[in-house]
Amino acid sequence: MEGTLLNSGVSLQFYIILATIIFCIGVLGVMIRRNAIIILMCVELMLNAVNLLMVAFSNYHGKGDGQIFVFFIMVVAAAEATVGLSILVLLYRNRKTVDIGLFNKLKD
Amino acid sequence: MSTVELIATILGGLTVGSALMVVLSTHPVRSVLFLILTFFMISANYIMLNAQFIAIVNIIVYAGAIMVLFLFVLMLLNLSKDTEPKTSVLMKISAAIAGGVLATVLVAALKDAAFETIENADNTIGLVEQLGMLLFDKYVLPFEVSSILFISAMVGAVLLSKKEKQIID
């Protein structure tokens, strides 16, 4: 692929397109699946696509700041997964399902 | 095409393939296992990008901790193929179109983006020593604040999943 070469010999454009495709697969998963746990997993997939892009640009600039930000994104993702999953367990205890179409208790 | 480009292309293809399997497989446990495979593939991509520290942390934190938590919850709730909620065909088709259009627009916009070549970019930044110096020097305050975030997440998770008298219903 043509474009700006990173020092590994692969172009930056390759990683931009790869990260875009992984991000779009995550978006697709959020829209297609109705299992709340799988939807949380697809959010993790989107976060990872952003991480990949961040590391690629950090390599391109030759500065470590991008990789430190990836580290902090992982911290936030871990915290988010813990709280999200415990909310889901609580919802499952109440409704006996993980189908997001049935989580409409606030409506009535 | 050089050897490095060939390896990167194969790794990229495998990453996209396993990410697609996460979305497409109907059994939730299989989805989790494919997501773990995707994280390993992304770690391999990090190694291709000379980011060894992030590659190892990705395996330890994502594949080792977060995904095990997901697998734990899936098995605690005893979810299987039969309990998997079904999506209507119309919904699937419109979601596929929406996702495809998003991917097309983003790729078309970014494909021809021009970046100037940076001469003599340092390629040792991904090593633990360099990142450690940066993390505990320039980013030491965010690092300490993230511990408060973890404490609050931990307290929140314990508080939420504690069994108490249900007042709903």
mmCIF file of C-alpha atoms in Angstrom:
data_model
loop_
_atom_site.group_PDB
_atom_site.id
_atom_site.type_symbol
_atom_site.label_atom_id
_atom_site.label_comp_id
_atom_site.label_asym_id
_atom_site.label_seq_id
_atom_site.Cartn_x
_atom_site.Cartn_y
_atom_site.Cartn_z
ATOM 1 C CA MET A 1 0.000 0.000 0.000
ATOM 2 C CA GLU A 2 1.283 3.464 -0.927
ATOM 3 C CA GLY A 3 1.674 6.148 1.713
ATOM 4 C CA THR A 4 3.821 7.334 4.558
ATOM 5 C CA LEU A 5 6.081 4.537 5.753
ATOM 6 C CA LEU A 6 6.519 3.843 9.447
ATOM 7 C CA ASN A 7 9.936 2.629 10.529
ATOM 8 C CA SER A 8 8.697 -0.973 10.541
ATOM 9 C CA GLY A 9 8.171 -0.715 6.762
ATOM 10 C CA VAL A 10 4.354 -0.752 6.836
ATOM 11 C CA SER A 11 2.474 2.386 5.777
ATOM 12 C CA LEU A 12 0.513 4.507 8.263
ATOM 13 C CA GLN A 13 -2.519 4.397 5.958
ATOM 14 C CA PHE A 14 -2.705 0.609 6.400
ATOM 15 C CA TYR A 15 -3.225 0.985 10.162
ATOM 16 C CA ILE A 16 -5.702 3.855 9.710
ATOM 17 C CA ILE A 17 -7.878 1.688 7.452
ATOM 18 C CA LEU A 18 -7.489 -1.390 9.686
ATOM 19 C CA ALA A 19 -8.564 0.591 12.767
ATOM 20 C CA THR A 20 -11.505 2.097 10.843
ATOM 21 C CA ILE A 21 -12.728 -1.344 9.791
ATOM 22 C CA ILE A 22 -12.445 -2.771 13.342
ATOM 23 C CA PHE A 23 -14.300 0.290 14.713
ATOM 24 C CA CYS A 24 -17.102 -0.194 12.157
ATOM 25 C CA ILE A 25 -17.375 -3.898 13.067
ATOM 26 C CA GLY A 26 -17.856 -2.765 16.680
ATOM 27 C CA VAL A 27 -20.595 -0.324 15.623
ATOM 28 C CA LEU A 28 -22.230 -3.089 13.572
ATOM 29 C CA GLY A 29 -22.177 -5.385 16.597
ATOM 30 C CA VAL A 30 -23.864 -2.793 18.814
ATOM 31 C CA MET A 31 -26.650 -2.448 16.253
ATOM 32 C CA ILE A 32 -27.093 -6.137 15.367
ATOM 33 C CA ARG A 33 -26.915 -7.893 18.721
ATOM 34 C CA ARG A 34 -29.559 -7.667 21.436
ATOM 35 C CA ASN A 35 -27.625 -9.446 24.180
ATOM 36 C CA ALA A 36 -26.473 -6.655 26.521
ATOM 37 C CA ILE A 37 -23.197 -8.439 27.392
ATOM 38 C CA ILE A 38 -22.256 -8.800 23.704
ATOM 39 C CA ILE A 39 -23.020 -5.091 23.227
ATOM 40 C CA LEU A 40 -20.576 -4.239 26.046
ATOM 41 C CA MET A 41 -18.015 -6.465 24.301
ATOM 42 C CA CYS A 42 -18.499 -4.601 21.023
ATOM 43 C CA VAL A 43 -17.833 -1.326 22.871
ATOM 44 C CA GLU A 44 -14.527 -2.869 24.025
ATOM 45 C CA LEU A 45 -13.812 -3.718 20.369
ATOM 46 C CA MET A 46 -14.336 -0.068 19.374
ATOM 47 C CA LEU A 47 -12.032 1.091 22.195
ATOM 48 C CA ASN A 48 -9.372 -1.311 20.902
ATOM 49 C CA ALA A 49 -9.646 0.081 17.375
ATOM 50 C CA VAL A 50 -8.948 3.546 18.786
ATOM 51 C CA ASN A 51 -6.006 2.137 20.782
ATOM 52 C CA LEU A 52 -4.516 0.634 17.620
ATOM 53 C CA LEU A 53 -4.774 3.983 15.810
ATOM 54 C CA MET A 54 -3.212 5.758 18.804
ATOM 55 C CA VAL A 55 -0.214 3.379 18.849
ATOM 56 C CA ALA A 56 0.223 3.729 15.059
ATOM 57 C CA PHE A 57 0.346 7.536 15.312
ATOM 58 C CA SER A 58 2.656 7.341 18.345
ATOM 59 C CA ASN A 59 5.033 5.227 16.233
ATOM 60 C CA TYR A 60 4.729 7.692 13.330
ATOM 61 C CA HIS A 61 5.609 10.713 15.480
ATOM 62 C CA GLY A 62 8.264 8.887 17.479
ATOM 63 C CA LYS A 63 6.765 10.149 20.749
ATOM 64 C CA GLY A 64 5.503 8.047 23.662
ATOM 65 C CA ASP A 65 2.527 10.209 24.671
ATOM 66 C CA GLY A 66 0.111 8.256 22.465
ATOM 67 C CA GLN A 67 1.040 4.981 24.134
ATOM 68 C CA ILE A 68 0.563 6.501 27.611
ATOM 69 C CA PHE A 69 -2.943 7.515 26.494
ATOM 70 C CA VAL A 70 -3.586 3.912 25.387
ATOM 71 C CA PHE A 71 -2.589 2.874 28.919
ATOM 72 C CA PHE A 72 -5.157 5.287 30.420
ATOM 73 C CA ILE A 73 -7.852 4.131 27.966
ATOM 74 C CA MET A 74 -7.252 0.576 29.249
ATOM 75 C CA VAL A 75 -7.665 1.806 32.847
ATOM 76 C CA VAL A 76 -10.996 3.447 31.996
ATOM 77 C CA ALA A 77 -12.130 0.365 30.005
ATOM 78 C CA ALA A 78 -11.420 -1.905 32.985
ATOM 79 C CA ALA A 79 -13.408 0.361 35.334
ATOM 80 C CA GLU A 80 -16.232 0.601 32.810
ATOM 81 C CA ALA A 81 -16.423 -3.171 32.353
ATOM 82 C CA THR A 82 -16.659 -3.795 36.132
ATOM 83 C CA VAL A 83 -19.453 -1.294 36.722
ATOM 84 C CA GLY A 84 -21.292 -2.206 33.487
ATOM 85 C CA LEU A 85 -21.255 -5.919 34.242
ATOM 86 C CA SER A 86 -22.441 -5.453 37.828
ATOM 87 C CA ILE A 87 -25.347 -3.316 36.551
ATOM 88 C CA LEU A 88 -26.157 -6.112 34.079
ATOM 89 C CA VAL A 89 -26.106 -8.763 36.828
ATOM 90 C CA LEU A 90 -28.494 -6.567 38.845
ATOM 91 C CA LEU A 91 -30.798 -6.168 35.829
ATOM 92 C CA TYR A 92 -30.711 -9.934 35.221
ATOM 93 C CA ARG A 93 -31.709 -10.569 38.832
ATOM 94 C CA ASN A 94 -34.748 -8.349 38.361
ATOM 95 C CA ARG A 95 -35.881 -9.334 34.877
ATOM 96 C CA LYS A 96 -34.303 -12.794 34.270
ATOM 97 C CA THR A 97 -33.110 -11.736 30.818
ATOM 98 C CA VAL A 98 -30.235 -9.870 29.129
ATOM 99 C CA ASP A 99 -32.308 -8.818 26.088
ATOM 100 C CA ILE A 100 -31.950 -5.023 25.829
ATOM 101 C CA GLY A 101 -35.375 -4.848 24.131
ATOM 102 C CA LEU A 102 -36.960 -5.822 27.471
ATOM 103 C CA PHE A 103 -35.083 -3.310 29.640
ATOM 104 C CA ASN A 104 -37.833 -0.690 29.501
ATOM 105 C CA LYS A 105 -38.816 -0.506 33.159
ATOM 106 C CA LEU A 106 -38.182 3.241 33.430
ATOM 107 C CA LYS A 107 -40.882 3.821 30.804
ATOM 108 C CA ASP A 108 -43.805 2.847 33.071
ATOM 109 C CA MET B 1 5.290 -6.355 -1.461
ATOM 110 C CA SER B 2 7.964 -6.826 1.184
ATOM 111 C CA THR B 3 7.915 -9.545 3.849
ATOM 112 C CA VAL B 4 6.958 -7.086 6.596
ATOM 113 C CA GLU B 5 4.023 -5.786 4.558
ATOM 114 C CA LEU B 6 2.906 -9.352 3.852
ATOM 115 C CA ILE B 7 2.987 -10.233 7.584
ATOM 116 C CA ALA B 8 1.108 -7.015 8.440
ATOM 117 C CA THR B 9 -1.548 -7.733 5.805
ATOM 118 C CA ILE B 10 -2.084 -11.314 7.044
ATOM 119 C CA LEU B 11 -2.287 -10.092 10.672
ATOM 120 C CA GLY B 12 -4.742 -7.366 9.656
ATOM 121 C CA GLY B 13 -6.910 -9.867 7.808
ATOM 122 C CA LEU B 14 -6.939 -12.227 10.800
ATOM 123 C CA THR B 15 -7.820 -9.329 13.135
ATOM 124 C CA VAL B 16 -10.751 -8.244 10.980
ATOM 125 C CA GLY B 17 -11.881 -11.856 10.529
ATOM 126 C CA SER B 18 -11.937 -12.670 14.254
ATOM 127 C CA ALA B 19 -13.613 -9.315 15.009
ATOM 128 C CA LEU B 20 -16.347 -10.195 12.492
ATOM 129 C CA MET B 21 -16.785 -13.614 14.145
ATOM 130 C CA VAL B 22 -17.432 -11.854 17.501
ATOM 131 C CA VAL B 23 -20.439 -10.130 15.938
ATOM 132 C CA LEU B 24 -21.661 -13.013 13.783
ATOM 133 C CA SER B 25 -21.412 -16.075 16.079
ATOM 134 C CA THR B 26 -24.705 -16.900 17.780
ATOM 135 C CA HIS B 27 -23.327 -18.577 20.902
ATOM 136 C CA PRO B 28 -22.325 -15.898 23.476
ATOM 137 C CA VAL B 29 -19.390 -17.919 24.892
ATOM 138 C CA ARG B 30 -18.032 -18.345 21.373
ATOM 139 C CA SER B 31 -18.273 -14.564 20.927
ATOM 140 C CA VAL B 32 -16.167 -14.021 24.060
ATOM 141 C CA LEU B 33 -13.540 -16.528 22.886
ATOM 142 C CA PHE B 34 -13.321 -14.833 19.475
ATOM 143 C CA LEU B 35 -12.948 -11.465 21.205
ATOM 144 C CA ILE B 36 -9.999 -12.861 23.193
ATOM 145 C CA LEU B 37 -8.492 -14.037 19.868
ATOM 146 C CA THR B 38 -9.037 -10.533 18.442
ATOM 147 C CA PHE B 39 -7.180 -9.011 21.405
ATOM 148 C CA PHE B 40 -4.242 -11.362 20.831
ATOM 149 C CA MET B 41 -4.216 -10.349 17.147
ATOM 150 C CA ILE B 42 -4.263 -6.654 18.100
ATOM 151 C CA SER B 43 -1.346 -7.347 20.463
ATOM 152 C CA ALA B 44 0.544 -8.859 17.517
ATOM 153 C CA ASN B 45 -0.167 -5.637 15.601
ATOM 154 C CA TYR B 46 1.274 -3.651 18.534
ATOM 155 C CA ILE B 47 4.456 -5.716 18.331
ATOM 156 C CA MET B 48 4.608 -4.949 14.586
ATOM 157 C CA LEU B 49 4.423 -1.270 15.598
ATOM 158 C CA ASN B 50 7.332 -1.650 18.052
ATOM 159 C CA ALA B 51 5.100 -1.130 21.119
ATOM 160 C CA GLN B 52 6.135 -4.058 23.304
ATOM 161 C CA PHE B 53 4.897 -2.626 26.614
ATOM 162 C CA ILE B 54 1.405 -1.899 25.285
ATOM 163 C CA ALA B 55 1.281 -5.348 23.646
ATOM 164 C CA ILE B 56 1.958 -7.119 26.963
ATOM 165 C CA VAL B 57 -0.378 -4.847 28.945
ATOM 166 C CA ASN B 58 -3.085 -5.465 26.336
ATOM 167 C CA ILE B 59 -2.821 -9.231 26.861
ATOM 168 C CA ILE B 60 -2.696 -8.964 30.676
ATOM 169 C CA VAL B 61 -5.469 -6.392 31.128
ATOM 170 C CA TYR B 62 -7.829 -7.159 28.243
ATOM 171 C CA ALA B 63 -7.428 -10.871 27.501
ATOM 172 C CA GLY B 64 -6.459 -11.730 31.079
ATOM 173 C CA ALA B 65 -8.718 -9.610 33.274
ATOM 174 C CA ILE B 66 -11.586 -7.974 31.414
ATOM 175 C CA MET B 67 -12.494 -10.930 29.192
ATOM 176 C CA VAL B 68 -12.303 -13.384 32.093
ATOM 177 C CA LEU B 69 -14.786 -11.101 33.894
ATOM 178 C CA PHE B 70 -17.098 -11.231 30.858
ATOM 179 C CA LEU B 71 -16.772 -15.020 30.651
ATOM 180 C CA PHE B 72 -17.482 -15.273 34.396
ATOM 181 C CA VAL B 73 -20.693 -13.248 34.115
ATOM 182 C CA LEU B 74 -21.824 -15.209 31.022
ATOM 183 C CA MET B 75 -21.353 -18.498 32.890
ATOM 184 C CA LEU B 76 -22.933 -17.183 36.114
ATOM 185 C CA LEU B 77 -26.031 -16.131 34.178
ATOM 186 C CA ASN B 78 -25.930 -19.497 32.348
ATOM 187 C CA LEU B 79 -26.498 -17.972 28.910
ATOM 188 C CA SER B 80 -26.448 -20.247 25.882
ATOM 189 C CA LYS B 81 -27.653 -20.356 22.285
ATOM 190 C CA ASP B 82 -31.274 -20.962 23.376
ATOM 191 C CA THR B 83 -31.472 -17.882 25.608
ATOM 192 C CA GLU B 84 -29.860 -15.642 22.962
ATOM 193 C CA PRO B 85 -32.338 -12.894 21.963
ATOM 194 C CA LYS B 86 -33.148 -12.912 18.235
ATOM 195 C CA THR B 87 -32.847 -9.857 15.998
ATOM 196 C CA SER B 88 -35.303 -9.420 13.127
ATOM 197 C CA VAL B 89 -33.997 -9.774 9.548
ATOM 198 C CA LEU B 90 -35.014 -6.202 8.693
ATOM 199 C CA MET B 91 -33.019 -4.910 11.671
ATOM 200 C CA LYS B 92 -29.993 -6.996 10.624
ATOM 201 C CA ILE B 93 -30.104 -5.711 7.033
ATOM 202 C CA SER B 94 -30.475 -2.061 8.042
ATOM 203 C CA ALA B 95 -27.673 -2.406 10.623
ATOM 204 C CA ALA B 96 -25.397 -3.983 7.988
ATOM 205 C CA ILE B 97 -26.175 -1.141 5.548
ATOM 206 C CA ALA B 98 -25.560 1.514 8.215
ATOM 207 C CA GLY B 99 -22.274 -0.067 9.313
ATOM 208 C CA GLY B 100 -21.140 -0.546 5.718
ATOM 209 C CA VAL B 101 -21.910 3.064 4.816
ATOM 210 C CA LEU B 102 -20.018 4.304 7.894
ATOM 211 C CA ALA B 103 -16.988 2.165 6.954
ATOM 212 C CA THR B 104 -17.112 3.299 3.305
ATOM 213 C CA VAL B 105 -17.305 6.995 4.178
ATOM 214 C CA LEU B 106 -14.506 6.813 6.770
ATOM 215 C CA VAL B 107 -12.188 4.765 4.524
ATOM 216 C CA ALA B 108 -12.879 7.016 1.505
ATOM 217 C CA ALA B 109 -12.157 10.127 3.577
ATOM 218 C CA LEU B 110 -8.978 8.773 5.200
ATOM 219 C CA LYS B 111 -7.541 6.767 2.276
ATOM 220 C CA ASP B 112 -5.929 9.743 0.538
ATOM 221 C CA ALA B 113 -4.944 11.654 3.684
ATOM 222 C CA ALA B 114 -1.381 12.851 3.194
ATOM 223 C CA PHE B 115 1.090 12.849 6.069
ATOM 224 C CA GLU B 116 4.526 14.383 5.875
ATOM 225 C CA THR B 117 7.367 11.997 6.539
ATOM 226 C CA ILE B 118 8.999 12.558 9.913
ATOM 227 C CA GLU B 119 12.739 12.067 9.661
ATOM 228 C CA ASN B 120 14.578 10.048 12.320
ATOM 229 C CA ALA B 121 11.466 9.180 14.338
ATOM 230 C CA ASP B 122 12.627 7.419 17.515
ATOM 231 C CA ASN B 123 11.653 3.738 17.263
ATOM 232 C CA THR B 124 12.528 2.757 20.846
ATOM 233 C CA ILE B 125 9.646 4.641 22.487
ATOM 234 C CA GLY B 126 7.573 1.485 22.992
ATOM 235 C CA LEU B 127 10.055 -0.055 25.405
ATOM 236 C CA VAL B 128 9.210 -0.280 29.106
ATOM 237 C CA GLU B 129 12.087 1.984 30.159
ATOM 238 C CA GLN B 130 11.103 4.890 27.891
ATOM 239 C CA LEU B 131 7.383 4.656 28.668
ATOM 240 C CA GLY B 132 8.076 4.284 32.403
ATOM 241 C CA MET B 133 10.146 7.467 32.419
ATOM 242 C CA LEU B 134 7.345 9.306 30.619
ATOM 243 C CA LEU B 135 4.558 7.847 32.796
ATOM 244 C CA PHE B 136 6.193 8.674 36.130
ATOM 245 C CA ASP B 137 7.491 12.059 35.022
ATOM 246 C CA LYS B 138 5.087 13.919 32.740
ATOM 247 C CA TYR B 139 1.953 11.850 33.440
ATOM 248 C CA VAL B 140 2.355 11.108 37.164
ATOM 249 C CA LEU B 141 -0.755 13.096 38.208
ATOM 250 C CA PRO B 142 -3.159 11.300 35.796
ATOM 251 C CA PHE B 143 -1.579 8.026 36.936
ATOM 252 C CA GLU B 144 -2.412 8.783 40.578
ATOM 253 C CA VAL B 145 -5.908 10.032 39.698
ATOM 254 C CA SER B 146 -6.605 6.750 37.862
ATOM 255 C CA SER B 147 -6.203 4.940 41.206
ATOM 256 C CA ILE B 148 -9.101 7.010 42.585
ATOM 257 C CA LEU B 149 -11.117 5.990 39.505
ATOM 258 C CA PHE B 150 -10.363 2.335 40.245
ATOM 259 C CA ILE B 151 -11.356 2.675 43.916
ATOM 260 C CA SER B 152 -14.674 4.298 42.968
ATOM 261 C CA ALA B 153 -15.332 1.630 40.309
ATOM 262 C CA MET B 154 -14.602 -1.110 42.855
ATOM 263 C CA VAL B 155 -16.855 0.439 45.519
ATOM 264 C CA GLY B 156 -19.563 0.960 42.896
ATOM 265 C CA ALA B 157 -19.412 -2.648 41.698
ATOM 266 C CA VAL B 158 -19.594 -4.044 45.240
ATOM 267 C CA LEU B 159 -22.446 -1.686 46.165
ATOM 268 C CA LEU B 160 -24.434 -2.543 43.024
ATOM 269 C CA SER B 161 -24.139 -6.307 43.229
ATOM 270 C CA LYS B 162 -24.776 -6.516 47.001
ATOM 271 C CA LYS B 163 -27.984 -8.404 47.639
ATOM 272 C CA GLU B 164 -30.525 -6.255 49.446
ATOM 273 C CA LYS B 165 -34.253 -6.071 49.909
ATOM 274 C CA GLN B 166 -35.819 -5.406 46.508
ATOM 275 C CA ILE B 167 -38.018 -2.340 46.608
ATOM 276 C CA ILE B 168 -38.738 -2.398 42.864
ATOM 277 C CA ASP B 169 -42.037 -4.249 42.155
#
